[in-house]
CSV table of C-alpha atoms in Angstrom, one decimal:
chain,number,residue,atom,x,y,z
A,1,ALA,CA,115.3,92.0,85.3
A,2,ALA,CA,113.5,89.3,83.3
A,3,GLY,CA,110.5,91.7,82.9
A,4,ASP,CA,112.7,94.5,81.7
A,5,ALA,CA,114.4,92.2,79.2
A,6,GLY,CA,111.0,91.2,77.9
A,7,ALA,CA,109.9,94.8,77.5
A,8,SER,CA,113.0,95.7,75.6
A,9,SER,CA,112.6,92.7,73.2
A,10,CYS,CA,109.0,93.5,72.4
A,11,CYS,CA,109.9,97.1,71.6
A,12,GLY,CA,112.1,95.9,68.7
A,13,SER,CA,115.4,97.5,67.6
A,14,PRO,CA,116.2,101.1,68.2
A,15,ALA,CA,115.8,101.8,64.5
A,16,SER,CA,112.2,100.3,64.4
A,17,ARG,CA,111.3,102.3,67.6
A,18,ARG,CA,112.5,105.5,66.0
A,19,THR,CA,110.5,104.9,62.9
A,20,THR,CA,107.3,104.1,64.7
A,21,CYS,CA,107.8,107.0,67.2
A,22,SER,CA,108.4,109.4,64.3
A,23,SER,CA,105.1,108.4,62.6
A,24,LEU,CA,103.3,108.7,65.9
A,25,THR,CA,104.6,112.1,66.9
A,26,ALA,CA,104.1,113.5,63.4
A,27,SER,CA,100.3,112.9,63.9
A,28,SER,CA,100.3,114.6,67.3
A,29,PRO,CA,99.9,118.4,67.9
A,30,SER,CA,102.8,120.2,69.4
A,31,SER,CA,102.5,121.6,72.9
A,32,ALA,CA,102.2,125.1,71.3
A,33,GLU,CA,99.3,124.1,69.2
A,34,ARG,CA,97.5,122.2,72.0
A,35,PRO,CA,95.0,124.2,74.0
A,36,ALA,CA,95.1,123.9,77.8
A,37,GLY,CA,92.6,121.9,79.8
A,38,ARG,CA,91.2,118.4,79.8
A,39,ALA,CA,92.1,116.2,76.8
A,40,GLU,CA,88.5,115.9,75.6
A,41,GLU,CA,88.7,119.6,74.9
A,42,SER,CA,91.7,119.1,72.6
A,43,GLU,CA,90.3,117.4,69.6
A,44,PRO,CA,92.2,117.0,66.3
A,45,SER,CA,91.6,119.7,63.8
A,46,SER,CA,89.9,117.4,61.3
A,47,PRO,CA,88.5,113.9,61.0
A,48,GLU,CA,91.4,113.1,58.6
A,49,GLY,CA,93.9,114.1,61.3
A,50,ALA,CA,92.2,111.9,63.9
A,51,ALA,CA,92.1,108.9,61.5
A,52,GLU,CA,95.8,109.4,60.7
A,53,ALA,CA,96.7,109.4,64.4
A,54,ALA,CA,94.6,106.3,65.1
A,55,ALA,CA,96.2,104.5,62.2
A,56,ALA,CA,99.7,105.4,63.4
A,57,VAL,CA,99.1,104.1,66.9
A,58,ALA,CA,97.2,100.9,65.9
A,59,GLY,CA,99.1,97.7,66.9
A,60,HIS,CA,101.9,99.5,68.6
A,61,VAL,CA,100.4,100.9,71.9
A,62,TRP,CA,101.6,98.3,74.4
A,63,ARG,CA,105.1,97.9,73.1
A,64,LEU,CA,105.6,101.6,72.7
A,65,SER,CA,104.2,102.2,76.2
A,66,GLN,CA,107.0,100.2,77.7
A,67,ASP,CA,109.7,102.2,75.9
A,68,PRO,CA,111.1,105.5,77.3
A,69,VAL,CA,110.7,107.3,74.0
A,70,GLY,CA,107.6,105.5,72.7
A,71,CYS,CA,105.6,106.1,75.9
A,72,ARG,CA,105.9,109.9,75.3
A,73,ALA,CA,104.7,109.5,71.8
A,74,VAL,CA,101.6,107.5,73.0
A,75,GLN,CA,100.9,110.1,75.7
A,76,ASP,CA,100.9,112.9,73.1
A,77,LEU,CA,98.4,111.1,71.0
A,78,LEU,CA,95.9,110.8,73.9
A,79,HIS,CA,94.7,114.3,73.2
A,80,HIS,CA,92.6,112.8,70.4
A,81,SER,CA,89.5,111.0,71.5
A,82,PRO,CA,89.4,108.5,68.6
A,83,VAL,CA,93.0,107.6,69.4
A,84,ARG,CA,92.1,107.2,73.1
A,85,ARG,CA,89.6,104.5,72.1
A,86,ALA,CA,92.3,102.7,70.1
A,87,VAL,CA,94.7,103.0,73.0
A,88,ALA,CA,92.2,101.6,75.4
A,89,ALA,CA,91.6,98.6,73.2
A,90,GLU,CA,95.3,97.8,73.2
A,91,LEU,CA,95.9,98.4,76.9
A,92,VAL,CA,93.1,96.0,78.0
A,93,GLY,CA,94.8,93.0,79.7
A,94,HIS,CA,98.0,95.0,80.4
A,95,VAL,CA,96.9,97.2,83.3
A,96,VAL,CA,98.8,95.2,86.0
A,97,LYS,CA,102.0,95.1,84.0
A,98,ALA,CA,101.7,98.8,83.2
A,99,ALA,CA,101.3,99.6,87.0
A,100,ARG,CA,104.8,98.1,87.5
A,101,SER,CA,106.5,99.6,84.5
A,102,PRO,CA,108.6,102.8,84.9
A,103,HIS,CA,107.3,104.0,81.4
A,104,ALA,CA,103.9,102.4,80.8
A,105,ASN,CA,102.6,103.8,84.1
A,106,HIS,CA,102.8,107.3,82.7
A,107,VAL,CA,100.7,106.2,79.7
A,108,MET,CA,98.1,104.8,82.0
A,109,GLN,CA,98.1,107.9,84.2
A,110,LYS,CA,97.7,110.2,81.2
A,111,PHE,CA,94.9,108.0,79.8
A,112,ILE,CA,92.9,108.3,83.0
A,113,ALA,CA,93.5,112.1,83.2
A,114,ALA,CA,92.5,112.6,79.6
A,115,SER,CA,89.5,110.2,79.5
A,116,ARG,CA,85.9,110.3,80.7
A,117,PRO,CA,85.4,108.2,83.8
A,118,GLN,CA,83.4,105.5,82.0
A,119,GLU,CA,86.4,105.0,79.6
A,120,CYS,CA,88.5,104.0,82.6
A,121,GLN,CA,86.3,101.2,83.8
A,122,PHE,CA,88.6,98.5,82.4
A,123,ILE,CA,91.4,99.7,84.6
A,124,ILE,CA,89.3,99.6,87.7
A,125,ASP,CA,88.1,96.1,86.7
A,126,GLU,CA,91.6,94.7,86.1
A,127,LEU,CA,93.0,96.1,89.4
A,128,SER,CA,90.0,94.5,91.2
A,129,SER,CA,90.2,91.2,89.4
A,130,ARG,CA,91.7,89.2,92.2
A,131,ALA,CA,92.0,89.6,96.0
A,132,GLY,CA,95.0,91.6,97.2
A,133,LEU,CA,95.9,93.0,93.8
A,134,LEU,CA,94.7,96.5,94.5
A,135,PHE,CA,96.5,96.5,97.8
A,136,GLN,CA,99.7,95.5,96.1
A,137,THR,CA,99.3,98.1,93.4
A,138,ALA,CA,98.6,100.9,95.9
A,139,ARG,CA,101.9,100.1,97.7
A,140,HIS,CA,103.9,100.0,94.5
A,141,ARG,CA,106.2,102.9,93.5
A,142,TYR,CA,104.5,103.2,90.1
A,143,GLY,CA,101.2,101.5,90.7
A,144,CYS,CA,100.2,103.9,93.5
A,145,ARG,CA,100.2,106.7,90.9
A,146,ILE,CA,97.6,105.0,88.8
A,147,VAL,CA,95.4,104.3,91.8
A,148,GLN,CA,95.6,108.0,92.8
A,149,GLN,CA,94.6,109.1,89.3
A,150,LEU,CA,91.5,106.8,89.4
A,151,ILE,CA,90.5,108.2,92.8
A,152,ARG,CA,91.0,111.8,91.5
A,153,HIS,CA,89.1,111.5,88.2
A,154,CYS,CA,86.4,108.9,88.8
A,155,PRO,CA,83.3,109.6,90.9
A,156,PRO,CA,82.9,107.8,94.2
A,157,SER,CA,79.8,106.0,92.8
A,158,GLN,CA,82.0,104.3,90.2
A,159,LEU,CA,84.6,103.3,92.8
A,160,GLU,CA,82.2,101.8,95.3
A,161,SER,CA,83.7,98.2,95.4
A,162,PHE,CA,87.2,99.7,94.7
A,163,SER,CA,86.9,101.8,97.8
A,164,GLU,CA,85.7,98.9,99.9
A,165,SER,CA,88.8,97.0,98.9
A,166,LEU,CA,91.0,100.0,99.9
A,167,LEU,CA,89.3,100.2,103.3
A,168,LEU,CA,90.1,96.5,104.0
A,169,ASP,CA,93.8,97.4,104.0
A,170,ALA,CA,93.5,101.0,105.1
A,171,HIS,CA,95.6,100.7,108.2
A,172,ALA,CA,98.6,99.2,106.3
A,173,LEU,CA,98.2,101.7,103.4
A,174,CYS,CA,98.2,104.7,105.8
A,175,CYS,CA,101.6,103.6,107.2
A,176,HIS,CA,103.2,102.7,103.9
A,177,SER,CA,105.6,105.1,102.1
A,178,PHE,CA,103.6,104.9,98.9
A,179,GLY,CA,100.2,103.7,100.2
A,180,THR,CA,100.0,106.9,102.2
A,181,PHE,CA,99.6,109.0,99.1
A,182,VAL,CA,96.7,106.7,97.9
A,183,MET,CA,94.9,107.2,101.3
A,184,GLN,CA,95.5,110.9,101.2
A,185,HIS,CA,93.9,111.1,97.8
A,186,PHE,CA,91.1,108.9,99.0
A,187,VAL,CA,90.1,111.1,101.9
A,188,ALA,CA,90.3,114.1,99.7
A,189,HIS,CA,88.1,112.8,96.8
A,190,THR,CA,85.9,110.1,98.2
A,191,SER,CA,82.3,110.4,99.5
A,192,GLU,CA,81.5,111.7,102.9
A,193,ALA,CA,80.5,108.2,104.0
A,194,PHE,CA,83.8,106.6,103.0
A,195,ARG,CA,85.8,109.6,104.5
A,196,GLY,CA,83.9,109.1,107.7
A,197,ARG,CA,84.9,105.5,107.9
A,198,VAL,CA,88.6,106.4,107.4
A,199,VAL,CA,88.4,109.0,110.1
A,200,ARG,CA,86.9,106.4,112.4
A,201,LEU,CA,89.8,104.0,111.7
A,202,LEU,CA,92.3,106.8,112.3
A,203,GLY,CA,90.8,107.5,115.7
A,204,GLU,CA,90.7,103.9,116.7
A,205,GLN,CA,94.2,103.1,115.5
A,206,ALA,CA,95.8,106.5,116.3
A,207,PRO,CA,98.7,105.2,118.5
A,208,THR,CA,100.1,103.0,115.7
A,209,ILE,CA,99.2,105.1,112.6
A,210,ALA,CA,100.5,108.4,114.1
A,211,GLN,CA,103.8,106.8,114.9
A,212,SER,CA,104.9,106.9,111.2
A,213,SER,CA,105.4,109.9,109.1
A,214,SER,CA,103.2,108.3,106.4
A,215,GLY,CA,100.4,107.9,108.9
A,216,CYS,CA,100.6,111.5,110.1
A,217,GLY,CA,100.2,112.7,106.5
A,218,VAL,CA,96.8,110.8,106.3
A,219,ILE,CA,95.7,112.2,109.7
A,220,VAL,CA,96.4,115.8,108.6
A,221,GLU,CA,94.6,115.3,105.2
A,222,ALA,CA,91.6,113.6,106.8
A,223,MET,CA,91.2,116.3,109.4
A,224,GLN,CA,91.5,119.1,106.8
A,225,ARG,CA,88.9,117.4,104.5
A,226,SER,CA,86.4,116.3,107.1
A,227,SER,CA,83.5,118.1,108.6
A,228,PRO,CA,84.3,120.1,111.8
A,229,GLU,CA,82.5,117.5,113.9
A,230,GLU,CA,84.6,114.6,112.5
A,231,ALA,CA,87.8,116.6,112.8
A,232,SER,CA,87.0,117.5,116.4
A,233,TRP,CA,86.2,113.9,117.2
A,234,LEU,CA,89.6,112.7,115.7
A,235,ALA,CA,91.4,115.5,117.6
A,236,ARG,CA,89.9,114.4,120.9
A,237,CYS,CA,90.8,110.8,120.2
A,238,ILE,CA,94.5,111.8,119.9
A,239,ALA,CA,94.7,114.6,122.5
A,240,LEU,CA,92.5,113.1,125.3
A,241,GLU,CA,92.6,109.3,124.9
A,242,HIS,CA,96.3,109.3,124.0
A,243,PRO,CA,97.8,112.5,125.6
A,244,ALA,CA,101.4,111.1,125.5
A,245,LEU,CA,101.0,110.6,121.8
A,246,LEU,CA,100.3,114.3,121.3
A,247,GLU,CA,103.5,115.2,123.1
A,248,THR,CA,105.5,112.8,121.0
A,249,LEU,CA,104.0,114.2,117.8
A,250,ALA,CA,104.7,117.8,118.8
A,251,ALA,CA,108.4,117.1,119.2
A,252,THR,CA,109.1,115.2,116.0
A,253,LYS,CA,109.7,116.3,112.4
A,254,HIS,CA,107.0,114.0,111.0
A,255,GLY,CA,104.5,114.7,113.7
A,256,TYR,CA,104.5,118.4,114.6
A,257,GLY,CA,102.2,119.3,111.7
A,258,ALA,CA,99.7,116.7,112.9
A,259,ALA,CA,99.9,118.0,116.4
A,260,ILE,CA,99.2,121.6,115.2
A,261,THR,CA,96.2,120.3,113.2
A,262,VAL,CA,94.9,118.5,116.2
A,263,LEU,CA,95.2,121.6,118.3
A,264,GLU,CA,93.4,123.7,115.7
A,265,ALA,CA,90.4,121.3,115.7
A,266,LEU,CA,90.0,121.1,119.5
A,267,GLU,CA,87.5,123.2,121.3
A,268,GLU,CA,87.2,124.2,125.0
A,269,PRO,CA,87.7,122.8,127.5
A,270,GLU,CA,89.7,120.1,125.7
A,271,LEU,CA,92.0,122.7,124.0
A,272,SER,CA,93.1,124.2,127.4
A,273,ALA,CA,93.8,120.7,128.8
A,274,ALA,CA,95.9,119.8,125.8
A,275,GLN,CA,97.8,123.2,126.0
A,276,ALA,CA,98.5,122.7,129.6
A,277,ARG,CA,100.0,119.3,129.0
A,278,LEU,CA,102.2,120.5,126.2
A,279,LEU,CA,103.4,123.5,128.2
A,280,ARG,CA,104.5,121.5,131.2
A,281,PRO,CA,108.3,121.6,131.8
A,282,THR,CA,108.4,117.8,131.5
A,283,ALA,CA,107.1,118.0,127.9
A,284,ASN,CA,110.4,119.8,127.1
A,285,LEU,CA,109.1,120.9,123.7
A,286,GLY,CA,111.6,123.8,123.6
A,287,ALA,CA,114.4,121.3,123.3
A,288,SER,CA,113.5,120.5,119.7
A,289,ARG,CA,113.1,122.7,116.6
A,290,HIS,CA,109.7,121.2,115.8
A,291,GLY,CA,108.5,121.4,119.4
A,292,THR,CA,109.4,125.0,119.4
A,293,MET,CA,107.2,125.6,116.3
A,294,VAL,CA,104.3,124.0,118.2
A,295,LEU,CA,105.0,126.3,121.2
A,296,GLN,CA,105.0,129.3,118.9
A,297,PHE,CA,101.6,128.2,117.5
A,298,LEU,CA,100.2,127.9,121.1
A,299,GLU,CA,101.6,131.4,122.0
A,300,GLY,CA,99.8,132.9,118.9
A,301,ARG,CA,96.4,131.5,119.8
């Protein structure tokens, strides 16, 4: 509550916000005028227009970013590269606070999506500035979105130490309601080497990770993004080393998709062994709607 009060105070009166937002949006192209695609492809029509937009935003970026109206005006201006540089200068030092703001997090996300990877380095540096900070941000309702954007838009080579930090807490992130989306993005966009390390972790910790719906989401994404060899290895870890786990997954809402993904990755003779176990009367998959869907998948193979 104290943080919200501080944000409201720094944004000034409603009248001052409206005045500043009006000057900002007047410099921004409308959605009809703005071409589709990455923001660096949507440059202002003239140097004068860019200068006007940069002047309008100067000195106001952080306080407007915390405001429900002002944050939209700032996001609109991120289609101009000169303004992006001005925005970056005023966001430096505020990344952690922005990651916890219901409004400023959208400015940060839009900045990352609109910018070249090297322009986002200050965000990576601030989120890596102290131990545990990245972990906290990846588990935050708003912060996880910023981490996902960085993973999506920055090359793995730029995120080397960033990725190492995520792997230190990968087990907890996989099982967290927000952290799972970070880890799903990670396995989708990281290098083969880092993806392989996540797959290894999932195999070694399958009994605990697969028990949560969040963890199942990471398992499915990892198997779909991995090489056939890695996916097959992870499938064998679940189906052969923990056969009771496969039965449990097959009968639950959060797990049946993972069970089907495991079965798709298995080869003979492991596939036949897994099918035989699931088709046993004691497995009783037909008693649940999700188990029935797994049985239908087996019948169609």
